[in-house]
Short mmCIF file of C-alpha atoms in Angstrom, two decimals:
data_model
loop_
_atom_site.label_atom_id
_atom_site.label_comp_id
_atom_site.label_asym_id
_atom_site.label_seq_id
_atom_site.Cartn_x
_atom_site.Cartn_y
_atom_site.Cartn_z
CA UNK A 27 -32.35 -9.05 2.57
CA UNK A 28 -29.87 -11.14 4.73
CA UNK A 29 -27.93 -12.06 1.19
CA UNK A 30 -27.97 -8.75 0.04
CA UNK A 31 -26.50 -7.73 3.50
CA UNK A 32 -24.03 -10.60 3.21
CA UNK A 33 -22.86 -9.56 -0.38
CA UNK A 34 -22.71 -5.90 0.86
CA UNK A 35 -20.10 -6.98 3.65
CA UNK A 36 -17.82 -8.78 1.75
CA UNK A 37 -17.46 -6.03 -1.17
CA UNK A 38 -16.73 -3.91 2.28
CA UNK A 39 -14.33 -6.44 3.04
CA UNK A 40 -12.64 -6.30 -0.18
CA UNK A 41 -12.50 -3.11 -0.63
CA UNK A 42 -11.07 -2.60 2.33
CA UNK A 43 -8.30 -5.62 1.87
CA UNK A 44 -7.24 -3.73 -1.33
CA UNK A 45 -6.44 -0.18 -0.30
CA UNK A 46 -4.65 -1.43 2.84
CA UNK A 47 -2.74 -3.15 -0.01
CA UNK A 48 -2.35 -0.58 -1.85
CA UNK A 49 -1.23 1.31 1.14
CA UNK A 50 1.25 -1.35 1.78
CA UNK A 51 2.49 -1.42 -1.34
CA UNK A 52 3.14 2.67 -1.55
CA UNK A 53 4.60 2.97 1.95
CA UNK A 54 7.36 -0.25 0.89
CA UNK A 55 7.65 1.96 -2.14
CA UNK A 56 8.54 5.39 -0.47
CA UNK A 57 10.71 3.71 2.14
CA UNK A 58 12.63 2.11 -1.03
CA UNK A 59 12.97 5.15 -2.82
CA UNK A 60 14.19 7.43 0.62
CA UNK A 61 16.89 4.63 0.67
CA UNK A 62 17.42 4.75 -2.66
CA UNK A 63 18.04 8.40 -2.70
CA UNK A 64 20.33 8.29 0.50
CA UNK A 65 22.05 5.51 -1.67
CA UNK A 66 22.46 8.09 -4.58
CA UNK A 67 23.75 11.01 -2.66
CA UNK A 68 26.17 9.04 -0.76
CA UNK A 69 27.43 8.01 -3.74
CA UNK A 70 27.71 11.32 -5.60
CA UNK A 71 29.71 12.84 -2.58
CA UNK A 72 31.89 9.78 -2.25
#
């Protein structure tokens, strides 16, 4: 029961390590991107 419990927790933990990865990972990319696009409209009214 106390292995099963064990297991259970560190799928948890996983699972939990990857989407605040994944969150990471999307919120760097959407930052980029908003800079990217003030980047391009600078440039096309320059």
């Amino acid at each position: 029961m106390l292995l099963h419990l064990q297991h259970h927790t560190y799928y948890a933990k996983v699972y939990i390590f990857r989407k605040r990865q994944q969150w990471q990972l999307l919120s760097f990319i959407h930052r980029y991107r908003l800079s990217d696009d003030r980047l391009w409209c600078w440039h096309s009214h320059a």
